[in-house]
Amino acid sequence: MSTPLQQDTAVSVITGGARGIGLGIAQWFLRHGRRVALLDIDAPTLRRTERELALPDQVLALHCDVSDEAGVRAAADAVWQRFGRVDALVNNAGVAVFKPIGETSFADWRHVLGTNLDGAFLCTQAFAPLMLRGGRGGAVVNIASISAVRASTLRVAYGTSKAALVHLTRQQAVELGDQGIRCNVIAPGPVETEMAKLVHSVAVRSDYHDAIPLGRYGTVEEMAETVGFLCSPAASFINGQLLAVDGGFEAAGVGLPTLRRRRQEQDASH
């Protein structure tokens, strides 16, 4: 049985919350006094995360495939039964298939869009009414990608799903904003996660370095801080916005390596 104090504590729902950026976001909310519900399709990793967090009064871990409507509805019911309120939803769950367009099957396409786009739609459809039921409104933050605004090779399904997610956010912001739910989307650049370490080759890292003015990958903590801000009262008049959290990657055109080389030559001559 929750105490009255616990009932007054805000609740954030994070999909894909068992690891990586999702877990980092959950930890940010926990550090800032919120309770969290973690939804993830990877049951073993989810259970391990639940054990490692060791906060049974503050954390609810739910095995859920966000592309399955019935499963999402069941998860929403479980969150309401446990916490009795929802204040924020972070649609972070995502998958990627890295193949040339000609080798991307329709099954690949549907798998990626089913999770990245359908999942955000279904979860917002399920959890937004719970925010309104509490009479407080709330915030939705969708996690897109810099691939939503800059085309990259081998990402036809992933990039398209994330671009569609950006527009979905704007649609949500207009209609749900009218009811007191703010909806925004962030577009992370490359982030230093365990997954990135596995799939980003030395060549890919070099390509990113050549295109990012800050010259490095982002951190999970930087993504979490941004999401936390957008869900906080400090962002109370921010709605329907895309924020690239990418070290300047989206802003950059050609010539950055040449600029750096020229600067190095000038430094060497002094």
XYZ file of N, CA and C in Angstrom:
810
model
N 0.844 -1.196 0.000
C 0.000 0.000 0.000
C 0.873 1.237 0.000
N 0.648 2.155 -0.946
C 1.436 3.369 -1.035
C 0.996 4.358 0.027
N 1.930 5.111 0.534
C 1.615 6.140 1.511
C 1.103 7.372 0.788
N 0.417 8.318 1.475
C -0.030 9.541 0.833
C 1.117 10.310 0.185
N 2.278 10.315 0.828
C 3.427 11.005 0.258
C 3.816 10.381 -1.071
N 3.824 9.056 -1.135
C 4.168 8.384 -2.381
C 3.155 8.690 -3.477
N 1.874 8.782 -3.105
C 0.848 9.083 -4.090
C 1.040 10.465 -4.690
N 1.696 11.357 -3.973
C 1.944 12.705 -4.471
C 3.210 12.794 -5.313
N 3.928 11.685 -5.445
C 5.187 11.690 -6.192
C 4.917 11.428 -7.673
N 5.465 12.277 -8.527
C 5.232 12.163 -9.965
C 5.754 10.837 -10.509
N 5.135 10.390 -11.586
C 5.464 9.112 -12.213
C 5.839 9.335 -13.667
N 6.963 8.785 -14.069
C 7.418 8.848 -15.453
C 7.483 7.444 -16.037
N 6.985 7.291 -17.247
C 7.009 6.015 -17.966
C 8.053 6.115 -19.064
N 8.966 5.151 -19.097
C 10.030 5.151 -20.106
C 9.998 3.837 -20.861
N 9.810 3.894 -22.172
C 9.872 2.666 -22.966
C 11.316 2.423 -23.382
N 11.650 1.152 -23.571
C 13.048 0.818 -23.831
C 13.915 1.228 -22.654
N 13.385 1.031 -21.448
C 14.029 1.565 -20.249
C 15.011 0.646 -19.564
N 15.296 -0.516 -20.140
C 16.143 -1.484 -19.447
C 17.629 -1.185 -19.561
N 18.010 -0.387 -20.545
C 19.441 -0.129 -20.741
C 19.620 1.131 -21.572
N 20.874 1.520 -21.766
C 21.223 2.607 -22.656
C 20.575 3.927 -22.283
N 20.122 4.661 -23.294
C 19.546 5.979 -23.080
C 18.301 5.892 -22.202
N 17.473 4.879 -22.426
C 16.258 4.737 -21.627
C 16.556 4.582 -20.144
N 17.524 3.754 -19.825
C 17.905 3.566 -18.421
C 18.494 4.856 -17.861
N 19.314 5.545 -18.643
C 19.873 6.809 -18.185
C 18.786 7.820 -17.860
N 17.738 7.866 -18.674
C 16.610 8.759 -18.429
C 15.888 8.353 -17.145
N 15.676 7.055 -16.975
C 15.025 6.574 -15.755
C 15.827 6.959 -14.513
N 17.131 6.809 -14.575
C 17.978 7.164 -13.432
C 17.924 8.656 -13.148
N 17.809 9.469 -14.185
C 17.665 10.913 -13.979
C 16.391 11.201 -13.197
N 15.292 10.593 -13.619
C 14.021 10.813 -12.916
C 14.092 10.338 -11.468
N 14.719 9.203 -11.245
C 14.842 8.700 -9.875
C 15.671 9.646 -9.014
N 16.743 10.173 -9.572
C 17.565 11.133 -8.818
C 16.791 12.400 -8.494
N 15.803 12.711 -9.302
C 15.022 13.919 -9.081
C 13.680 13.632 -8.402
N 13.624 12.506 -7.720
C 12.500 12.237 -6.831
C 11.246 11.689 -7.462
N 11.342 11.199 -8.691
C 10.162 10.625 -9.334
C 10.161 9.106 -9.218
N 8.976 8.548 -9.332
C 8.850 7.109 -9.523
C 8.841 6.830 -11.021
N 9.251 5.619 -11.403
C 9.344 5.312 -12.824
C 8.749 3.944 -13.129
N 8.193 3.843 -14.331
C 7.786 2.558 -14.894
C 8.644 2.313 -16.123
N 9.318 1.190 -16.133
C 10.195 0.826 -17.242
C 9.507 -0.235 -18.088
N 9.334 0.045 -19.374
C 8.774 -0.918 -20.310
C 9.880 -1.366 -21.242
N 10.001 -2.673 -21.441
C 11.039 -3.164 -22.340
C 10.674 -4.544 -22.839
N 11.064 -4.842 -24.079
C 10.787 -6.148 -24.673
C 11.816 -7.191 -24.258
N 12.978 -6.729 -23.791
C 14.080 -7.612 -23.402
C 13.922 -7.994 -21.932
N 13.199 -9.077 -21.681
C 12.857 -9.446 -20.312
C 14.072 -9.717 -19.425
N 15.073 -10.480 -19.871
C 16.226 -10.739 -18.990
C 16.955 -9.460 -18.579
N 17.178 -8.559 -19.543
C 17.863 -7.309 -19.213
C 17.001 -6.443 -18.309
N 15.702 -6.439 -18.546
C 14.780 -5.670 -17.711
C 14.825 -6.151 -16.265
N 14.814 -7.465 -16.068
C 14.845 -8.001 -14.702
C 16.181 -7.705 -14.032
N 17.255 -7.781 -14.786
C 18.560 -7.462 -14.215
C 18.617 -5.986 -13.793
N 18.094 -5.110 -14.640
C 18.067 -3.683 -14.303
C 17.225 -3.440 -13.063
N 16.095 -4.113 -12.989
C 15.229 -3.971 -11.818
C 15.964 -4.367 -10.541
N 16.699 -5.470 -10.610
C 17.460 -5.922 -9.426
C 18.567 -4.928 -9.082
N 19.254 -4.422 -10.094
C 20.372 -3.517 -9.838
C 19.904 -2.173 -9.294
N 18.747 -1.689 -9.750
C 18.225 -0.439 -9.212
C 17.801 -0.612 -7.750
N 17.257 -1.792 -7.441
C 16.912 -2.151 -6.048
C 16.069 -1.073 -5.370
N 15.043 -0.593 -6.083
C 14.139 0.424 -5.537
C 12.695 -0.023 -5.776
N 12.254 -1.075 -5.100
C 10.940 -1.653 -5.393
C 9.767 -0.703 -5.178
N 9.908 0.277 -4.297
C 8.817 1.214 -4.064
C 8.741 2.295 -5.137
N 9.826 2.470 -5.878
C 9.884 3.553 -6.847
C 9.911 3.081 -8.295
N 10.177 1.798 -8.522
C 10.370 1.288 -9.878
C 9.398 0.151 -10.166
N 8.711 0.256 -11.290
C 7.870 -0.827 -11.799
C 8.426 -1.243 -13.148
N 8.824 -2.498 -13.273
C 9.393 -3.016 -14.516
C 8.362 -3.907 -15.203
N 8.049 -3.594 -16.449
C 7.009 -4.312 -17.184
C 7.545 -4.811 -18.519
N 7.449 -6.107 -18.722
C 7.819 -6.679 -20.014
C 6.747 -6.292 -21.023
N 7.140 -5.605 -22.104
C 6.147 -5.087 -23.037
C 6.754 -4.890 -24.409
N 6.039 -5.333 -25.433
C 6.363 -5.040 -26.828
C 5.528 -3.836 -27.231
N 6.167 -2.690 -27.444
C 5.409 -1.462 -27.685
C 4.687 -1.462 -29.023
N 5.018 -2.403 -29.897
C 4.313 -2.483 -31.177
C 3.036 -3.306 -31.086
N 2.754 -3.861 -29.900
C 1.571 -4.694 -29.681
C 0.535 -3.904 -28.894
N -0.587 -3.594 -29.517
C -1.581 -2.724 -28.887
C -2.109 -3.297 -27.575
N -2.429 -4.581 -27.574
C -2.958 -5.187 -26.354
C -1.933 -5.162 -25.233
N -0.665 -5.417 -25.575
C 0.383 -5.391 -24.568
C 0.581 -4.007 -23.985
N 0.494 -2.980 -24.825
C 0.637 -1.606 -24.342
C -0.520 -1.243 -23.421
N -1.712 -1.619 -23.795
C -2.881 -1.340 -22.949
C -2.745 -2.025 -21.591
N -2.251 -3.255 -21.610
C -2.060 -3.980 -20.349
C -1.014 -3.292 -19.484
N 0.049 -2.798 -20.115
C 1.086 -2.089 -19.368
C 0.532 -0.806 -18.758
N -0.275 -0.081 -19.515
C -0.869 1.152 -18.994
C -1.763 0.854 -17.792
N -2.533 -0.202 -17.889
C -3.379 -0.594 -16.758
C -2.541 -0.931 -15.534
N -1.415 -1.631 -15.754
C -0.552 -2.021 -14.642
C 0.070 -0.803 -13.966
N 0.469 0.171 -14.768
C 1.061 1.390 -14.200
C 0.019 2.127 -13.370
N -1.199 2.224 -13.896
C -2.249 2.921 -13.143
C -2.587 2.188 -11.847
N -2.671 0.869 -11.922
C -2.977 0.090 -10.720
C -1.895 0.253 -9.663
N -0.655 0.337 -10.089
C 0.456 0.446 -9.141
C 0.614 1.860 -8.588
N 0.574 2.865 -9.463
C 0.934 4.224 -9.054
C -0.248 5.194 -8.995
N -1.304 4.931 -9.768
C -2.472 5.801 -9.724
C -2.280 7.161 -10.382
N -1.210 7.329 -11.148
C -0.988 8.572 -11.874
C 0.115 8.369 -12.900
N 0.102 9.204 -13.924
C 1.196 9.269 -14.907
C 1.420 10.743 -15.229
N 2.656 11.184 -15.148
C 2.981 12.585 -15.372
C 3.846 12.804 -16.618
N 4.591 11.782 -17.013
C 5.459 11.928 -18.184
C 5.596 10.589 -18.878
N 5.704 10.652 -20.190
C 5.949 9.473 -21.022
C 7.121 9.776 -21.924
N 8.110 8.893 -21.913
C 9.262 9.013 -22.809
C 9.247 7.818 -23.748
N 8.940 8.085 -25.010
C 8.908 7.027 -26.021
C 10.312 6.843 -26.583
N 11.053 5.961 -25.928
C 12.460 5.749 -26.263
C 12.714 4.436 -27.005
N 11.830 3.460 -26.869
C 12.066 2.145 -27.476
C 12.288 2.279 -28.981
N 13.338 1.642 -29.468
C 13.623 1.721 -30.893
C 14.503 0.580 -31.367
N 14.386 0.275 -32.646
C 15.218 -0.747 -33.277
C 15.736 -0.194 -34.597
N 16.750 -0.832 -35.135
C 17.326 -0.399 -36.406
C 17.738 -1.613 -37.225
N 17.651 -1.469 -38.526
C 18.162 -2.447 -39.480
C 19.085 -1.687 -40.422
N 20.336 -2.067 -40.464
C 21.317 -1.368 -41.289
C 21.580 -2.165 -42.564
N 20.880 -1.802 -43.635
C 21.026 -2.471 -44.924
C 20.846 -1.458 -46.041
N 21.456 -1.709 -47.207
C 21.144 -0.869 -48.367
C 19.655 -0.959 -48.696
N 19.128 0.067 -49.365
C 17.703 0.081 -49.689
C 17.289 -1.185 -50.431
N 18.089 -1.574 -51.413
C 17.726 -2.737 -52.224
C 17.711 -4.043 -51.474
N 18.375 -4.084 -50.317
C 18.412 -5.305 -49.513
C 17.481 -5.247 -48.309
N 16.771 -4.134 -48.146
C 15.842 -3.984 -47.023
C 14.507 -4.599 -47.414
N 14.129 -5.651 -46.717
C 12.871 -6.331 -47.038
C 11.696 -5.583 -46.414
N 10.499 -5.921 -46.865
C 9.314 -5.313 -46.267
C 9.183 -5.736 -44.814
N 9.610 -6.953 -44.501
C 9.592 -7.402 -43.104
C 10.526 -6.539 -42.251
N 11.707 -6.213 -42.780
C 12.618 -5.302 -42.082
C 11.940 -3.956 -41.852
N 11.348 -3.437 -42.914
C 10.680 -2.133 -42.867
C 9.607 -2.116 -41.788
N 8.747 -3.117 -41.793
C 7.640 -3.157 -40.840
C 8.142 -3.348 -39.408
N 9.198 -4.127 -39.236
C 9.760 -4.327 -37.898
C 10.236 -3.000 -37.317
N 10.942 -2.218 -38.122
C 11.480 -0.950 -37.627
C 10.363 0.064 -37.395
N 9.470 0.231 -38.376
C 8.390 1.196 -38.191
C 7.409 0.747 -37.104
N 7.244 -0.565 -36.953
C 6.338 -1.060 -35.919
C 6.769 -0.650 -34.528
N 8.066 -0.707 -34.271
C 8.572 -0.317 -32.957
C 8.736 1.197 -32.844
N 9.425 1.798 -33.799
C 9.836 3.191 -33.667
C 8.692 4.187 -33.841
N 7.747 3.867 -34.712
C 6.644 4.788 -34.982
C 5.336 4.306 -34.354
N 4.937 3.074 -34.676
C 3.705 2.547 -34.093
C 3.794 2.517 -32.574
N 4.974 2.161 -32.052
C 5.135 2.073 -30.602
C 4.889 3.401 -29.918
N 5.434 4.475 -30.468
C 5.224 5.802 -29.874
C 3.760 6.211 -29.973
N 3.123 5.883 -31.098
C 1.700 6.180 -31.261
C 0.861 5.422 -30.231
N 1.098 4.111 -30.133
C 0.295 3.291 -29.230
C 0.498 3.685 -27.766
N 1.734 3.941 -27.391
C 2.000 4.284 -25.988
C 1.396 5.630 -25.625
N 1.481 6.590 -26.527
C 0.875 7.889 -26.234
C -0.643 7.769 -26.178
N -1.219 6.966 -27.067
C -2.661 6.742 -27.029
C -3.099 6.130 -25.700
N -2.257 5.277 -25.138
C -2.610 4.573 -23.906
C -2.344 5.404 -22.656
N -1.226 6.159 -22.649
C -0.828 6.846 -21.422
C -1.320 8.283 -21.325
N -1.567 8.944 -22.433
C -2.068 10.322 -22.362
C -3.388 10.411 -21.594
N -4.346 9.502 -21.816
C -5.579 9.577 -21.031
C -5.345 9.437 -19.523
N -4.287 8.721 -19.131
C -3.985 8.583 -17.710
C -3.449 9.900 -17.144
N -2.712 10.646 -17.937
C -2.283 11.979 -17.506
C -3.499 12.878 -17.303
N -4.451 12.791 -18.215
C -5.640 13.618 -18.125
C -6.547 13.164 -16.991
N -6.572 11.860 -16.732
C -7.382 11.332 -15.641
C -6.929 11.898 -14.306
N -5.635 12.149 -14.191
C -5.119 12.715 -12.953
C -5.409 14.195 -12.812
N -5.854 14.842 -13.902
C -6.207 16.250 -13.838
C -5.027 17.193 -13.812
N -3.832 16.671 -14.068
C -2.637 17.506 -13.978
C -2.008 17.784 -15.336
N -2.436 17.090 -16.372
C -1.724 17.185 -17.643
C -0.418 16.424 -17.555
N 0.542 16.757 -18.398
C 1.806 16.034 -18.364
C 2.672 16.389 -19.539
N 3.646 15.527 -19.798
C 4.603 15.771 -20.870
C 4.934 14.459 -21.570
N 5.054 14.520 -22.874
C 5.524 13.410 -23.692
C 6.802 13.867 -24.389
N 7.834 13.044 -24.319
C 9.046 13.300 -25.090
C 9.313 12.071 -25.941
N 9.339 12.265 -27.236
C 9.665 11.186 -28.166
C 11.146 11.261 -28.516
N 11.784 10.105 -28.564
C 13.211 10.054 -28.889
C 13.356 9.677 -30.363
N 13.682 10.651 -31.177
C 13.894 10.402 -32.604
C 15.381 10.139 -32.827
N 15.980 10.800 -33.776
C 17.390 10.615 -34.101
C 17.787 11.707 -35.067
N 19.060 12.006 -35.117
C 19.522 12.942 -36.123
C 19.253 12.392 -37.518
N 19.055 11.070 -37.626
C 18.689 10.461 -38.910
C 17.302 10.881 -39.368
N 16.540 11.538 -38.485
C 15.238 12.069 -38.881
C 15.361 13.294 -39.758
N 16.475 13.999 -39.647
C 16.629 15.260 -40.374
C 17.802 15.256 -41.348
N 18.690 14.257 -41.216
C 19.808 14.116 -42.149
C 19.852 12.671 -42.641
N 19.762 12.492 -43.931
C 19.787 11.142 -44.478
C 21.193 10.557 -44.363
N 21.246 9.322 -43.907
C 22.507 8.597 -43.812
C 22.372 7.270 -44.541
N 23.480 6.691 -44.935
C 23.428 5.425 -45.662
C 22.945 4.298 -44.765
N 22.329 3.313 -45.360
C 21.926 2.057 -44.719
C 20.836 2.243 -43.667
N 20.070 3.337 -43.745
C 19.085 3.626 -42.696
C 17.719 3.976 -43.277
N 17.329 3.360 -44.374
C 16.088 3.779 -45.020
C 14.884 3.594 -44.097
N 14.798 2.470 -43.407
C 13.664 2.245 -42.504
C 13.816 3.065 -41.226
N 15.009 3.050 -40.666
C 15.251 3.757 -39.402
C 15.041 5.267 -39.572
N 15.688 5.849 -40.584
C 15.568 7.285 -40.789
C 14.143 7.709 -41.097
N 13.450 6.919 -41.897
C 12.068 7.243 -42.232
C 11.179 7.163 -41.000
N 11.383 6.144 -40.183
C 10.569 6.005 -38.970
C 10.784 7.184 -38.027
N 12.019 7.645 -37.926
C 12.312 8.747 -37.011
C 11.812 10.082 -37.565
N 11.875 10.257 -38.880
C 11.316 11.468 -39.486
C 9.804 11.512 -39.271
N 9.151 10.381 -39.437
C 7.704 10.320 -39.191
C 7.396 10.588 -37.722
N 8.279 10.139 -36.832
C 8.080 10.369 -35.399
C 8.119 11.861 -35.077
N 8.965 12.600 -35.772
C 9.018 14.048 -35.565
C 7.670 14.674 -35.905
N 7.091 14.278 -37.031
C 5.807 14.873 -37.390
C 4.687 14.373 -36.483
N 4.748 13.112 -36.089
C 3.767 12.605 -35.122
C 3.787 13.468 -33.862
N 4.975 13.841 -33.412
C 5.096 14.675 -32.225
C 4.372 15.999 -32.406
N 4.516 16.599 -33.564
C 3.853 17.877 -33.815
C 2.336 17.718 -33.829
N 1.875 16.629 -34.418
C 0.430 16.368 -34.383
C -0.057 16.207 -32.939
N 0.702 15.447 -32.164
C 0.335 15.249 -30.765
C 0.362 16.565 -30.000
N 1.372 17.396 -30.285
C 1.530 18.655 -29.552
C 0.338 19.575 -29.752
N -0.201 19.593 -30.960
C -1.322 20.483 -31.248
C -2.586 20.026 -30.517
N -2.900 18.742 -30.635
C -4.147 18.259 -30.043
C -4.031 18.013 -28.546
N -2.961 17.374 -28.114
C -2.818 17.087 -26.689
C -2.419 18.338 -25.912
N -1.686 19.240 -26.570
C -1.346 20.497 -25.912
C -2.591 21.271 -25.523
N -3.611 21.186 -26.321
C -4.873 21.852 -26.020
C -5.536 21.290 -24.772
N -5.069 20.093 -24.362
C -5.614 19.457 -23.156
C -4.634 19.492 -21.981
N -3.480 20.134 -22.204
C -2.533 20.281 -21.105
C -1.389 19.295 -21.111
N -1.187 18.588 -22.219
C -0.063 17.652 -22.332
C 0.907 18.199 -23.372
N 2.102 18.549 -22.949
C 3.124 19.053 -23.858
C 3.844 17.881 -24.530
N 4.082 17.991 -25.830
C 4.751 16.926 -26.578
C 5.923 17.508 -27.357
N 7.096 16.980 -27.103
C 8.305 17.426 -27.788
C 9.115 16.212 -28.224
N 10.115 16.458 -29.070
C 10.919 15.355 -29.598
C 12.372 15.785 -29.623
N 13.257 14.895 -29.242
C 14.685 15.175 -29.366
C 15.280 14.284 -30.452
N 16.313 14.811 -31.081
C 17.024 14.067 -32.129
C 18.471 13.900 -31.685
N 18.773 12.824 -30.969
C 20.166 12.615 -30.552
C 21.075 12.367 -31.751
N 22.283 12.894 -31.658
C 23.334 12.461 -32.559
C 23.892 11.160 -32.042
N 25.087 10.769 -32.453
C 25.668 9.533 -31.933
C 25.914 9.657 -30.433
N 25.526 8.619 -29.707
C 25.639 8.619 -28.247
C 26.505 7.451 -27.819
N 27.344 7.681 -26.846
C 28.285 6.667 -26.365
C 27.554 5.666 -25.485
N 26.967 4.659 -26.125
C 26.298 3.568 -25.423
C 27.024 2.260 -25.711
N 26.663 1.225 -24.964
C 27.256 -0.085 -25.218
C 26.934 -0.566 -26.625
N 25.720 -0.262 -27.094
C 25.333 -0.668 -28.439
C 26.176 0.045 -29.485
N 26.420 1.341 -29.294
C 27.237 2.084 -30.245
C 28.650 1.527 -30.308
N 29.162 1.138 -29.158
C 30.512 0.572 -29.128
C 30.585 -0.719 -29.939
N 29.474 -1.452 -29.993
C 29.453 -2.716 -30.721
C 29.296 -2.524 -32.229
N 28.469 -1.558 -32.637
C 28.095 -1.467 -34.050
C 28.812 -0.358 -34.807
N 29.425 0.593 -34.099
C 30.120 1.677 -34.802
C 31.592 1.329 -34.966
N 31.977 1.119 -36.195
C 33.364 0.788 -36.495
C 34.252 2.019 -36.332
N 35.550 1.803 -36.410
C 36.495 2.917 -36.353
C 36.216 3.899 -37.486
N 35.889 3.379 -38.662
C 35.607 4.246 -39.809
C 34.365 5.096 -39.570
N 33.326 4.487 -38.996
C 32.100 5.232 -38.713
C 32.368 6.323 -37.682
N 33.132 5.986 -36.641
C 33.475 6.993 -35.632
C 34.248 8.148 -36.253
N 35.145 7.827 -37.161
C 35.906 8.871 -37.841
C 34.991 9.751 -38.682
N 34.006 9.135 -39.351
C 33.052 9.907 -40.147
C 32.275 10.879 -39.263
N 31.832 10.387 -38.101
C 31.096 11.260 -37.188
C 31.988 12.393 -36.684
N 33.215 12.062 -36.331
C 34.133 13.083 -35.842
C 34.319 14.185 -36.886
N 34.367 13.781 -38.150
C 34.564 14.746 -39.228
C 33.342 15.638 -39.443
N 32.184 15.232 -38.926
C 30.943 15.969 -39.188
C 30.373 16.692 -37.970
N 30.910 16.438 -36.780
C 30.366 17.025 -35.553
C 31.288 18.137 -35.057
N 30.812 19.363 -35.009
C 31.671 20.461 -34.564
C 32.284 20.251 -33.178
N 31.559 19.647 -32.248
C 32.128 19.413 -30.922
C 33.119 18.255 -30.904
N 33.185 17.494 -32.000
C 34.236 16.495 -32.168
C 34.155 15.301 -31.254
N 32.966 14.919 -30.812
C 32.839 13.751 -29.930
C 31.412 13.222 -29.988
N 31.225 12.038 -29.426
C 29.893 11.484 -29.229
C 29.247 12.152 -28.015
N 27.930 12.143 -27.985
C 27.224 12.582 -26.790
C 27.241 11.494 -25.742
N 26.800 11.836 -24.549
C 26.708 10.862 -23.462
C 25.248 10.582 -23.128
N 25.029 9.448 -22.520
C 23.689 9.101 -22.053
C 23.186 10.164 -21.092
N 24.066 10.646 -20.228
C 23.667 11.649 -19.238
C 23.194 12.937 -19.915
N 23.834 13.322 -21.016
C 23.407 14.532 -21.726
C 22.023 14.357 -22.335
N 21.723 13.174 -22.839
C 20.380 12.919 -23.365
C 19.353 12.962 -22.233
N 19.700 12.353 -21.108
C 18.779 12.307 -19.967
C 18.499 13.695 -19.415
N 19.527 14.519 -19.329
C 19.340 15.883 -18.834
C 18.374 16.658 -19.738
N 18.493 16.446 -21.039
C 17.623 17.149 -21.982
C 16.179 16.689 -21.828
N 15.981 15.380 -21.751
C 14.628 14.843 -21.579
C 14.044 15.297 -20.249
N 14.845 15.233 -19.195
C 14.367 15.667 -17.892
C 13.918 17.112 -17.909
N 14.700 17.963 -18.562
C 14.313 19.372 -18.684
C 12.978 19.508 -19.391
N 12.802 18.807 -20.517
C 11.569 18.934 -21.288
C 10.345 18.428 -20.527
N 10.566 17.542 -19.569
C 9.465 17.031 -18.751
C 9.236 17.868 -17.489
N 10.082 18.847 -17.258
C 10.044 19.607 -16.011
C 9.233 20.888 -16.152
N 8.851 21.498 -15.024
C 8.153 22.786 -15.072
C 8.972 23.882 -15.743
N 10.300 23.725 -15.777
C 11.143 24.728 -16.437
C 10.852 24.826 -17.930
N 10.245 23.785 -18.498
C 9.916 23.766 -19.933
C 8.409 23.897 -20.147
N 7.730 24.564 -19.242
C 6.264 24.570 -19.236
C 5.627 25.240 -20.450
N 6.382 26.038 -21.220
C 5.822 26.679 -22.413
C 6.487 26.176 -23.689
N 7.142 25.023 -23.599
C 7.776 24.413 -24.765
C 6.906 23.258 -25.229
N 6.426 23.331 -26.455
C 5.495 22.329 -26.978
C 5.648 22.238 -28.486
N 5.703 21.002 -28.996
C 5.765 20.792 -30.439
C 7.119 21.058 -31.056
N 8.182 20.971 -30.248
C 9.510 21.341 -30.730
C 10.410 20.129 -30.949
N 11.260 20.247 -31.964
C 12.335 19.283 -32.224
C 13.641 19.896 -31.742
N 14.317 19.181 -30.853
C 15.603 19.654 -30.333
C 16.682 18.646 -30.701
N 17.611 19.068 -31.555
C 18.729 18.207 -31.922
C 19.778 18.266 -30.819
N 20.074 17.112 -30.236
C 21.077 17.025 -29.162
C 22.251 16.274 -29.775
N 23.066 17.000 -30.542
C 23.955 16.332 -31.491
C 25.317 16.985 -31.651
N 25.673 17.891 -30.751
C 26.978 18.528 -30.863
C 27.158 19.401 -32.086
N 26.052 19.787 -32.722
C 26.124 20.625 -33.917
C 26.121 19.869 -35.233
N 25.880 18.554 -35.178
C 25.927 17.723 -36.383
C 24.931 18.197 -37.439
N 23.688 18.487 -37.014
C 22.673 18.893 -37.974
C 23.030 20.229 -38.618
N 23.678 21.108 -37.866
C 23.990 22.445 -38.372
C 25.157 22.451 -39.353
N 25.987 21.423 -39.293
C 27.241 21.444 -40.054
C 27.040 21.055 -41.512
N 27.743 21.766 -42.398
C 27.810 21.384 -43.796
C 29.177 20.791 -44.087
N 29.701 21.049 -45.264
C 31.012 20.517 -45.630
C 32.111 21.426 -45.099
N 33.308 20.879 -44.991
C 34.478 21.688 -44.720
C 35.050 21.637 -43.327
N 34.403 20.937 -42.416
C 34.893 20.914 -41.039
C 36.286 20.285 -40.924
N 36.572 19.137 -41.555
C 37.931 18.583 -41.478
C 38.991 19.535 -42.031
N 38.631 20.235 -43.110
C 39.575 21.194 -43.686
C 39.834 22.346 -42.714
N 38.788 22.835 -42.080
C 38.932 23.896 -41.091
C 39.832 23.459 -39.945
N 39.632 22.245 -39.468
C 40.452 21.739 -38.370
C 41.907 21.597 -38.789
N 42.116 21.095 -40.000
C 43.480 20.924 -40.501
C 44.180 22.279 -40.631
N 43.465 23.283 -41.112
C 44.041 24.615 -41.248
C 44.403 25.185 -39.874
N 43.528 24.968 -38.892
C 43.805 25.459 -37.548
C 45.048 24.793 -36.963
N 45.170 23.485 -37.203
C 46.361 22.758 -36.716
C 47.639 23.290 -37.373
N 47.543 23.600 -38.662
C 48.709 24.138 -39.366
C 49.080 25.507 -38.827
N 48.081 26.316 -38.530
C 48.350 27.650 -37.973
C 48.963 27.536 -36.577
N 48.433 26.623 -35.776
C 48.982 26.431 -34.426
C 50.424 25.970 -34.498
N 50.711 25.101 -35.471
C 52.065 24.570 -35.592
C 53.060 25.647 -36.032
N 52.565 26.651 -36.740
C 53.464 27.690 -37.248
C 53.769 28.757 -36.227
N 53.065 28.770 -35.093
C 53.300 29.789 -34.071
C 54.275 29.297 -33.008
